[in-house]
PDB file of C-alpha atoms in Angstrom:
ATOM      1  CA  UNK A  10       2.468 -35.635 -63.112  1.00  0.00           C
ATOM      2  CA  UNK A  11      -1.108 -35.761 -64.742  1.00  0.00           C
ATOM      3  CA  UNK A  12      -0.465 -39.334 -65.786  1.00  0.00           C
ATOM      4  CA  UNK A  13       1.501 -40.524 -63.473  1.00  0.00           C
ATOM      5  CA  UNK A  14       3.216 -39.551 -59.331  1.00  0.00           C
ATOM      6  CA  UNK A  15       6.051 -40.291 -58.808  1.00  0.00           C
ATOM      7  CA  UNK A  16       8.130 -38.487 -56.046  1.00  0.00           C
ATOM      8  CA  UNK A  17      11.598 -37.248 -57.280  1.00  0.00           C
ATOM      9  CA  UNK A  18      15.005 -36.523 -55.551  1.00  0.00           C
ATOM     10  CA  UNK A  19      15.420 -32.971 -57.638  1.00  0.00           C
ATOM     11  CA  UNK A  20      18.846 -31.948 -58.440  1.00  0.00           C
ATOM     12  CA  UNK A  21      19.427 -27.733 -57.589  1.00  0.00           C
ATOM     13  CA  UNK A  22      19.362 -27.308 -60.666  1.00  0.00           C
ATOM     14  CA  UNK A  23      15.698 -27.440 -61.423  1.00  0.00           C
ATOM     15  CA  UNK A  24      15.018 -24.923 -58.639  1.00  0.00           C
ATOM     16  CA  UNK A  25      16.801 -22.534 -60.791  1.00  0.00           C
ATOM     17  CA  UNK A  26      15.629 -23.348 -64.038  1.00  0.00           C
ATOM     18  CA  UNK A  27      19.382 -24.315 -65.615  1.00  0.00           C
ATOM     19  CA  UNK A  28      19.515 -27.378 -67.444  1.00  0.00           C
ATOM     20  CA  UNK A  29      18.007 -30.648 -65.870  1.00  0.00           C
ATOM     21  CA  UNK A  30      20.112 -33.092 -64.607  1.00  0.00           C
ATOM     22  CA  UNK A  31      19.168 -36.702 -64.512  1.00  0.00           C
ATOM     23  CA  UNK A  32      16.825 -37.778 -62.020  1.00  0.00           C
ATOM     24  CA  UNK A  33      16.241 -40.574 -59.527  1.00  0.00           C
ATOM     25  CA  UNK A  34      12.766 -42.494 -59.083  1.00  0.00           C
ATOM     26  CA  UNK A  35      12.715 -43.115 -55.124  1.00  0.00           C
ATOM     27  CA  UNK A  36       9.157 -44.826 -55.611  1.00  0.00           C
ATOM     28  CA  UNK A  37       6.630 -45.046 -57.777  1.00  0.00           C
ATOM     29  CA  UNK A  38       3.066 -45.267 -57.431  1.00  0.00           C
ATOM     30  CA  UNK A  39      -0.286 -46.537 -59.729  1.00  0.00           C
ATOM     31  CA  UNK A  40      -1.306 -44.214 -62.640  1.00  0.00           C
ATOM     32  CA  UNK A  41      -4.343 -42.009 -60.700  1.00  0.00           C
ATOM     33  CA  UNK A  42      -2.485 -41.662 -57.479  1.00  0.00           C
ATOM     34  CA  UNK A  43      -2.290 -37.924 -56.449  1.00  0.00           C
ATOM     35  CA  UNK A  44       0.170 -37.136 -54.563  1.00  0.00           C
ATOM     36  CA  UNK A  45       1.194 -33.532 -53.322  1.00  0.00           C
ATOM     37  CA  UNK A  46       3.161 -30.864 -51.009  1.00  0.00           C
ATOM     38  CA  UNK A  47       6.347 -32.175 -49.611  1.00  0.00           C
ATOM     39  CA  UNK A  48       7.893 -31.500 -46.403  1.00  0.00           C
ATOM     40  CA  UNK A  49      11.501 -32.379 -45.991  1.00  0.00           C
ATOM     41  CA  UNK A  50      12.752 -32.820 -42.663  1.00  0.00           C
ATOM     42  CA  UNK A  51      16.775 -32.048 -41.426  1.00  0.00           C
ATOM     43  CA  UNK A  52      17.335 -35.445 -41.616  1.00  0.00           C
ATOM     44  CA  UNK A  53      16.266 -36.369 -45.056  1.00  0.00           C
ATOM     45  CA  UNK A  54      12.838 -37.867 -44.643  1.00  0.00           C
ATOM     46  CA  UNK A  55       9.826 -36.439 -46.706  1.00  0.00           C
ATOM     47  CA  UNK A  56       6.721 -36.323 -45.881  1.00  0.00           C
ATOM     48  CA  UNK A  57       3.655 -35.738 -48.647  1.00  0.00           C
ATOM     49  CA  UNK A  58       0.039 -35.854 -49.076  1.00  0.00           C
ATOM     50  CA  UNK A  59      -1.693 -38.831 -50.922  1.00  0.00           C
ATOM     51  CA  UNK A  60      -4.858 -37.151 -51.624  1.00  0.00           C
ATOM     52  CA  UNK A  61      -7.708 -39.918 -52.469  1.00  0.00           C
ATOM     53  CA  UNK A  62      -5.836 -42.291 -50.419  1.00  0.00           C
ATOM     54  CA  UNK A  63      -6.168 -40.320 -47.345  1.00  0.00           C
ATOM     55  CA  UNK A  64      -2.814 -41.328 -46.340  1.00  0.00           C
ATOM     56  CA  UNK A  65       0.021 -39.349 -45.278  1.00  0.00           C
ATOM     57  CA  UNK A  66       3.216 -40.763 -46.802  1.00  0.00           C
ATOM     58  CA  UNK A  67       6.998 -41.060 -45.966  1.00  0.00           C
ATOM     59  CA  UNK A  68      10.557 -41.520 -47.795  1.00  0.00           C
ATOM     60  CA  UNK A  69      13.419 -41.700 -45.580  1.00  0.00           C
ATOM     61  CA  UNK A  70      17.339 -42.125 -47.183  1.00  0.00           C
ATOM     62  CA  UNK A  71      17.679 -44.872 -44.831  1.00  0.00           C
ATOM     63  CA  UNK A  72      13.973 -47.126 -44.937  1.00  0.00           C
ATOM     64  CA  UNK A  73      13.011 -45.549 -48.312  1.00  0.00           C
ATOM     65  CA  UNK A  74       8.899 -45.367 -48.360  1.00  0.00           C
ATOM     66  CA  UNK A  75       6.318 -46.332 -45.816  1.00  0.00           C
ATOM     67  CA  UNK A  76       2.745 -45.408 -45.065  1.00  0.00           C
ATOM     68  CA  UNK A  77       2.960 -42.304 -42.260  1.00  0.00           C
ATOM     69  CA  UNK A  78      -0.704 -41.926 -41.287  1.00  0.00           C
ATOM     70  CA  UNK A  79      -4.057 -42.455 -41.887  1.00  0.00           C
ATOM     71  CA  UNK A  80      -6.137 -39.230 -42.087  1.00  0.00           C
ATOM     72  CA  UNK A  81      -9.905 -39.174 -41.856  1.00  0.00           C
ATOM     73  CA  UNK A  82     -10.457 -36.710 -44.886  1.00  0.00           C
ATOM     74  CA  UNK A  83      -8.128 -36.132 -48.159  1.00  0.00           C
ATOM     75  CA  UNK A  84      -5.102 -34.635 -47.531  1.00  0.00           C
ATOM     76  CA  UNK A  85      -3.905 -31.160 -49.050  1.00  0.00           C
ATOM     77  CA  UNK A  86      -0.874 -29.539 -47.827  1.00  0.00           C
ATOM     78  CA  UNK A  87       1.308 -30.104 -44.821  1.00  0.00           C
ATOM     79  CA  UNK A  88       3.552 -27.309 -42.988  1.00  0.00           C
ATOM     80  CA  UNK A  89       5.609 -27.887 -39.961  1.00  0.00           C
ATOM     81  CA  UNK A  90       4.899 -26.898 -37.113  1.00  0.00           C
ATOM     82  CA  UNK A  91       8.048 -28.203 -35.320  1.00  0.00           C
ATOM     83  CA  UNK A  92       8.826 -30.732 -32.234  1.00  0.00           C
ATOM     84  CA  UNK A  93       7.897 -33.140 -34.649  1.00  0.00           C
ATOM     85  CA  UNK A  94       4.136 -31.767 -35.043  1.00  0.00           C
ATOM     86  CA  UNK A  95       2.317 -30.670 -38.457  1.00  0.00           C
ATOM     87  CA  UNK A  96      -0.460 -28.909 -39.718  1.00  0.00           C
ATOM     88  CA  UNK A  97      -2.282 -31.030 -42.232  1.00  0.00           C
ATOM     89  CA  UNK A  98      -5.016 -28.759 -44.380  1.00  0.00           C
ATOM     90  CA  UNK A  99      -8.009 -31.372 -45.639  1.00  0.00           C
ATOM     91  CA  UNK A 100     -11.021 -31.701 -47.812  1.00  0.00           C
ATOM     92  CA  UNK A 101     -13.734 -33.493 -46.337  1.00  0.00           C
ATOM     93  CA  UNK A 102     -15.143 -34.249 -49.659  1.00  0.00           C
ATOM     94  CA  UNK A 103     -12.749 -34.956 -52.327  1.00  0.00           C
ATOM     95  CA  UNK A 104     -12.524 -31.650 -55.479  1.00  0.00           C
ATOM     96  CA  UNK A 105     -14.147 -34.079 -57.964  1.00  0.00           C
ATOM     97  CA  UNK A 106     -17.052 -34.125 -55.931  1.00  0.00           C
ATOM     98  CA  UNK A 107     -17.834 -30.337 -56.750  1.00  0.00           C
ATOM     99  CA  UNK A 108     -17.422 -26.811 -55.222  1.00  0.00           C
ATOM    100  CA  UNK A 109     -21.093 -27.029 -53.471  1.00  0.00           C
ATOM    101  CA  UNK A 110     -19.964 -30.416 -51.906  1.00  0.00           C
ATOM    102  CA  UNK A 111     -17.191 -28.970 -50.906  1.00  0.00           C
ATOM    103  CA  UNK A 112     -18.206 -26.125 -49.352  1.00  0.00           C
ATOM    104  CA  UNK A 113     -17.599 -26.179 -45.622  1.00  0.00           C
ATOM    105  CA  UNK A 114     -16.243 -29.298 -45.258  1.00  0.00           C
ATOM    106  CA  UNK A 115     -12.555 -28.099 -45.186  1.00  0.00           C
ATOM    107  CA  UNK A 116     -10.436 -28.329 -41.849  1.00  0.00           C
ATOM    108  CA  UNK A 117      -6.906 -28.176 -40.604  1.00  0.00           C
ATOM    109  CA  UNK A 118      -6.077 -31.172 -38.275  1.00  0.00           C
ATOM    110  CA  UNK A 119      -2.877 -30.729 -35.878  1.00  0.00           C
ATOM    111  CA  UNK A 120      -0.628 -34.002 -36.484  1.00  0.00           C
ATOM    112  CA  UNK A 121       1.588 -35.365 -32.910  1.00  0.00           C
ATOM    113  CA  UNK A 122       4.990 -36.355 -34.357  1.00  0.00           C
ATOM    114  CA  UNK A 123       3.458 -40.227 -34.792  1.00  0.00           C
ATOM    115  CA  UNK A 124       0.668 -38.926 -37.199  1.00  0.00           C
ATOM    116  CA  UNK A 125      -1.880 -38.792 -34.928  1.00  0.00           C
ATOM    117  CA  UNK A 126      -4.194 -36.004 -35.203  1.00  0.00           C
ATOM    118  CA  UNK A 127      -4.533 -34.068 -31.789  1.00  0.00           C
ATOM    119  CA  UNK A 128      -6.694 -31.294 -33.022  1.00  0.00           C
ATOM    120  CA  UNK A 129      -9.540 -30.790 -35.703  1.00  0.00           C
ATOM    121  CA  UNK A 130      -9.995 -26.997 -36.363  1.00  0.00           C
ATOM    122  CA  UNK A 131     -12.889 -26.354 -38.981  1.00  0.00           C
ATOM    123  CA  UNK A 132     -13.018 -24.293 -41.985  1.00  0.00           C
ATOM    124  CA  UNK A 133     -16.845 -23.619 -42.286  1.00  0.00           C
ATOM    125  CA  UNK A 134     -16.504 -20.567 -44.669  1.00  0.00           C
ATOM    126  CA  UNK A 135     -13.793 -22.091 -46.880  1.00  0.00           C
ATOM    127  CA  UNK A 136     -14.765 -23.968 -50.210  1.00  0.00           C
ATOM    128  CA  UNK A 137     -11.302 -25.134 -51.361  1.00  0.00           C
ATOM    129  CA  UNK A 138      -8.487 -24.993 -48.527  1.00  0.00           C
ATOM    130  CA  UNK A 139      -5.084 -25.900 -50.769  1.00  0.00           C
ATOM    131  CA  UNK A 140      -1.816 -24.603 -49.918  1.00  0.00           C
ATOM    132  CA  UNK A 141      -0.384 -23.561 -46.163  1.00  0.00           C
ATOM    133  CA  UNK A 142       1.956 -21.660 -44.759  1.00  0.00           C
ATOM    134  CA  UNK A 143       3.123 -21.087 -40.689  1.00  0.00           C
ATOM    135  CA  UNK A 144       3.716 -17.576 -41.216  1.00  0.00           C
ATOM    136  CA  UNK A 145       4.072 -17.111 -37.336  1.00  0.00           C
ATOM    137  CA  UNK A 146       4.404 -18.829 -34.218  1.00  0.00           C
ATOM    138  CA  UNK A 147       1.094 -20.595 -34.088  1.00  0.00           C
ATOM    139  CA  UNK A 148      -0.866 -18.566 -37.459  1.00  0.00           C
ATOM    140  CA  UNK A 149      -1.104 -20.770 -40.424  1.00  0.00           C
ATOM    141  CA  UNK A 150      -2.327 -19.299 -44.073  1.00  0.00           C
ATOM    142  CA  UNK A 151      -3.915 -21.042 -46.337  1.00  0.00           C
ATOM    143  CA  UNK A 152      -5.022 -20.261 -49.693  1.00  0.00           C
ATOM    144  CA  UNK A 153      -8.500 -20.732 -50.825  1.00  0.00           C
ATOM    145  CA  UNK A 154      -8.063 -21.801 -54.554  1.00  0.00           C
ATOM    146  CA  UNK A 155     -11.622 -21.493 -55.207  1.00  0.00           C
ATOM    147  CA  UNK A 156     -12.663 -18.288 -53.222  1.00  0.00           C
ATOM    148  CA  UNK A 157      -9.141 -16.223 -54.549  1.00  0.00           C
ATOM    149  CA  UNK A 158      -8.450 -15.549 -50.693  1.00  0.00           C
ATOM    150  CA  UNK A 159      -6.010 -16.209 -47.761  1.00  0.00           C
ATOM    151  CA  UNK A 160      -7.196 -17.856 -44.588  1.00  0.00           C
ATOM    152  CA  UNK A 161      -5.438 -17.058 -41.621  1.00  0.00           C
ATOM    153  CA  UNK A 162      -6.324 -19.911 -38.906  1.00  0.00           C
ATOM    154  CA  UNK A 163      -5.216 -19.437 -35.310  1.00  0.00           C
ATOM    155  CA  UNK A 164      -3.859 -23.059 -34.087  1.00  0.00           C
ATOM    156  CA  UNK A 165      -4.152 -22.106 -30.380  1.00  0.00           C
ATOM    157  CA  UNK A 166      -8.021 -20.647 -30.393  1.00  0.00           C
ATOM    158  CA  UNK A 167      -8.673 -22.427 -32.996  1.00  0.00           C
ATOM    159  CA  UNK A 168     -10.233 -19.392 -35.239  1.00  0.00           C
ATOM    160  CA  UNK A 169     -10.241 -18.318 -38.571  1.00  0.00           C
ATOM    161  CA  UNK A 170     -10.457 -15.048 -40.288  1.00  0.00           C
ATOM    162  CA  UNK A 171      -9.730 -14.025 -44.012  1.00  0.00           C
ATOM    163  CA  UNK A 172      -6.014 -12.195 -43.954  1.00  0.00           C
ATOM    164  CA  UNK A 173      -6.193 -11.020 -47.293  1.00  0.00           C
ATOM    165  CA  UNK A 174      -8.873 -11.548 -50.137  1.00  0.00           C
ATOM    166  CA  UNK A 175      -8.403  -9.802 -53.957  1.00  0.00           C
ATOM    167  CA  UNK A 176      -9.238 -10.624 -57.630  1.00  0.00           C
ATOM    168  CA  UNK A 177      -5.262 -11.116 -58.204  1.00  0.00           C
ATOM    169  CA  UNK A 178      -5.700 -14.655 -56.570  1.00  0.00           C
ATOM    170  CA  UNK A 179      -9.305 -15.362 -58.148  1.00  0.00           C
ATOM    171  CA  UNK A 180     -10.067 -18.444 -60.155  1.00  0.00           C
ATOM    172  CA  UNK A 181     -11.048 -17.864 -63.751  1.00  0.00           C
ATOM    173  CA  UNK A 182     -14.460 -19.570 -64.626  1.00  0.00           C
ATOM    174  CA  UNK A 183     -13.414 -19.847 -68.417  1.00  0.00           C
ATOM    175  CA  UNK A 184     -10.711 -22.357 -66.860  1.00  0.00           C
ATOM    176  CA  UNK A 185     -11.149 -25.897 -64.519  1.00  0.00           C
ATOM    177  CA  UNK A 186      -7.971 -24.914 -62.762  1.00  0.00           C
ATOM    178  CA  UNK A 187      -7.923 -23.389 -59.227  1.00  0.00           C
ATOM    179  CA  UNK A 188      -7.215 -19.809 -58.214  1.00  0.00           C
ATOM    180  CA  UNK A 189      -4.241 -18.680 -55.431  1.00  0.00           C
ATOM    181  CA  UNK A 190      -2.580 -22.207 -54.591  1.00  0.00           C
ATOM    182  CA  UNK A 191       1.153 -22.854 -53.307  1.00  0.00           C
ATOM    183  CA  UNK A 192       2.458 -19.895 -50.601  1.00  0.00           C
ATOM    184  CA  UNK A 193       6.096 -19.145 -49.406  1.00  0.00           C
ATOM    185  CA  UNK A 194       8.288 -17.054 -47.800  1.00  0.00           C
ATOM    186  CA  UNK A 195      10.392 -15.100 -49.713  1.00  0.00           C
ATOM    187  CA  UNK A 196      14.252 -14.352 -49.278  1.00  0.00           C
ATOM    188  CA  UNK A 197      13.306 -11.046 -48.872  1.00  0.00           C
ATOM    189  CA  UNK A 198      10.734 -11.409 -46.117  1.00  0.00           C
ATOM    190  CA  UNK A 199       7.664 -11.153 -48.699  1.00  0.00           C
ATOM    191  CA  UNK A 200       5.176 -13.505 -49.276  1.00  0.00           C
ATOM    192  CA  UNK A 201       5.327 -15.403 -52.797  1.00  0.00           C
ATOM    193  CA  UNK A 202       1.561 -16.650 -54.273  1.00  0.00           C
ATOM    194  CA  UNK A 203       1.069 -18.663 -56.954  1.00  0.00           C
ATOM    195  CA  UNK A 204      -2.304 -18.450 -59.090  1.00  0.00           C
ATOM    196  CA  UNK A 205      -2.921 -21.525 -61.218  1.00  0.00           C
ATOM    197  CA  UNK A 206      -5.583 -20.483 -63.037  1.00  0.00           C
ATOM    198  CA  UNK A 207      -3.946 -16.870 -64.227  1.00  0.00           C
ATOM    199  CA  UNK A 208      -0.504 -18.639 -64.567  1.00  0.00           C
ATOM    200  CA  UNK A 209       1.147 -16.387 -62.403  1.00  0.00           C
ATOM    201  CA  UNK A 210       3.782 -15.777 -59.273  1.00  0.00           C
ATOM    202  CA  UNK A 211       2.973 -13.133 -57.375  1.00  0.00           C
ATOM    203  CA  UNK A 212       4.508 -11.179 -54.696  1.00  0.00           C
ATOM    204  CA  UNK A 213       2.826  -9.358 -51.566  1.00  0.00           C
ATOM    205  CA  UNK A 214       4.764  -7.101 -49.145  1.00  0.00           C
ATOM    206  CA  UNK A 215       4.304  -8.058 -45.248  1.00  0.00           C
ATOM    207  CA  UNK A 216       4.266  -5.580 -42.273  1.00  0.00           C
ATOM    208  CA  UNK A 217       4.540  -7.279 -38.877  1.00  0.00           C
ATOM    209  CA  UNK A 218       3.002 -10.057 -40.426  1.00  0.00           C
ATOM    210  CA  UNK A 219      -0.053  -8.776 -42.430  1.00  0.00           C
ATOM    211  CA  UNK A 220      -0.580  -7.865 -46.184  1.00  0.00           C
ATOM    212  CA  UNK A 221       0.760  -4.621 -47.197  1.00  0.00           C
ATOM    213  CA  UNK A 222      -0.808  -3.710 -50.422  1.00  0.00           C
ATOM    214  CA  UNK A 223      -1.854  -5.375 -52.940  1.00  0.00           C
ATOM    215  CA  UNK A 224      -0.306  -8.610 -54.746  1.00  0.00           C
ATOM    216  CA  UNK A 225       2.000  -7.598 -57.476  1.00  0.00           C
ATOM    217  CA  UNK A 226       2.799  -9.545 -60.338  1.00  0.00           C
ATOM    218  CA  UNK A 227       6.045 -11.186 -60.634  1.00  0.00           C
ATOM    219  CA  UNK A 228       5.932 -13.137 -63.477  1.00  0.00           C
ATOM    220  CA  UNK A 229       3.480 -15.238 -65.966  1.00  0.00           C
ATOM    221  CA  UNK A 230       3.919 -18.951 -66.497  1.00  0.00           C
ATOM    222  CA  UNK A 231       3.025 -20.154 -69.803  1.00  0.00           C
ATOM    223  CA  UNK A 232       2.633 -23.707 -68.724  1.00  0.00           C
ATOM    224  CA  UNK A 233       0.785 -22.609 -65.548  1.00  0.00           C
ATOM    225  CA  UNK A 234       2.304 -22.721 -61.545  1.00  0.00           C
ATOM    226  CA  UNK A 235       0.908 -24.554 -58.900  1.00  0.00           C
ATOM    227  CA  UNK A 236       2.764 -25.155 -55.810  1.00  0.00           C
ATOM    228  CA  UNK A 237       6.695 -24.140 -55.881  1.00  0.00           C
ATOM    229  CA  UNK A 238       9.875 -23.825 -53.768  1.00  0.00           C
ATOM    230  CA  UNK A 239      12.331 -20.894 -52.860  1.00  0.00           C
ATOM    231  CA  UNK A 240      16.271 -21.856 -53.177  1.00  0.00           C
ATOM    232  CA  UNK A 241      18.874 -20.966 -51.021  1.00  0.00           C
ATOM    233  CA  UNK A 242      20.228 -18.671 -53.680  1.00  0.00           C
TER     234      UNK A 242
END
């Protein structure tokens, strides 16, 4: 993916790390293009992030790709919100530009199911907003790769307050790579963090919705984790 996007219909069996099977190109895009965090609806269509683009695209089964939305910042991660409606997290300056740059410039716009955003809510003590997660009705997370903490934004009031902030899901200053990145839900009801630049998945117990403890470790890439997905199984 360094060279080259390309957004893949991926068999179950890469989600469990068995052999590959073969895989399908549903479209391609230029060398450079950065593309990120899909959301697949019930009836097939993805949605994903084209970051430098500022475009929000779709692949449907039955149309195959189009152009979703135009966004007024660069595009992160997407969670749904439901009724058609997403969360979009943003950078108002792109991450080549530099963590100073950076720095307060972050926002989470509310999309209307044609892409339109209804709602700006600002980040002003973020420095890298990355992944999201609707942990409740209403409360998104979302990691702050560069600050190793968790954002919890309020989509009706519009606030934001850190939910959880430790060294577990810091960046490493010896590496380019950011700190706590993709979130999910676990099976089990706990939260699942991924830290890019420590290569590892970690897992933090929930108690009516907020952190109880600390993150533990749950295993070490050696090729590194970003963002991730949970199977059924």
């Amino acid at each position: 993916m360094l060279r080259r996007r390309v957004l893949f219909a991926l068999a179950p069996a890469l989600l469990t790390g068995r052999a590959q099977a073969a895989t399908e190109i549903l479209v391609r895009f230029p060398p450079g293009t950065f593309l990120e965090n899909l959301v697949v609806g019930e009836d097939g269509r993805v949605l994903f992030t084209n970051y430098f683009a500022r475009r929000i695209e779709a692949w449907s089964p039955a149309t195959g790709h189009a152009a979703f939305a135009e966004v007024p910042a660069h595009p992160v991660s997407l969670a749904a919100l439901g009724d058609g409606r997403h969360a979009l997290v943003v950078h108002g300056a792109p991450f080549t530009s530099g963590a100073a740059a950076m720095q307060g410039a972050g926002a989470v716009l509310v999309l209307g199911p044609d892409g339109v955003a209804a709602r700006r809510i600002a980040l002003p003590g973020a420095v890298f907003p990355n992944g999201s997660l609707l942990i409740a009705p209403g409360r998104l997370l979302v990691a702050d790769s560069a600050l190793g903490r968790v954002w919890e934004v309020d989509l009706g009031s519009g606030g934001a307050r850190v939910w959880i902030e430790h060294p577990a899901l810091a960046p490493d200053a010896a590496r380019p790579l950011p700190g706590v990145n993709g979130l999910k839900r676990a099976l089990d009801g706990t939260l699942l963090l991924s830290n890019s630049t420590a290569r590892t998945l970690l897992r933090l117990r929930l108690a009516g919705g907020a952190p109880d403890g600390a993150p533990e470790p749950v295993a070490r890439m050696t090729r590194g984790v970003d963002d991730f997905a949970v199977g059924p199984d």
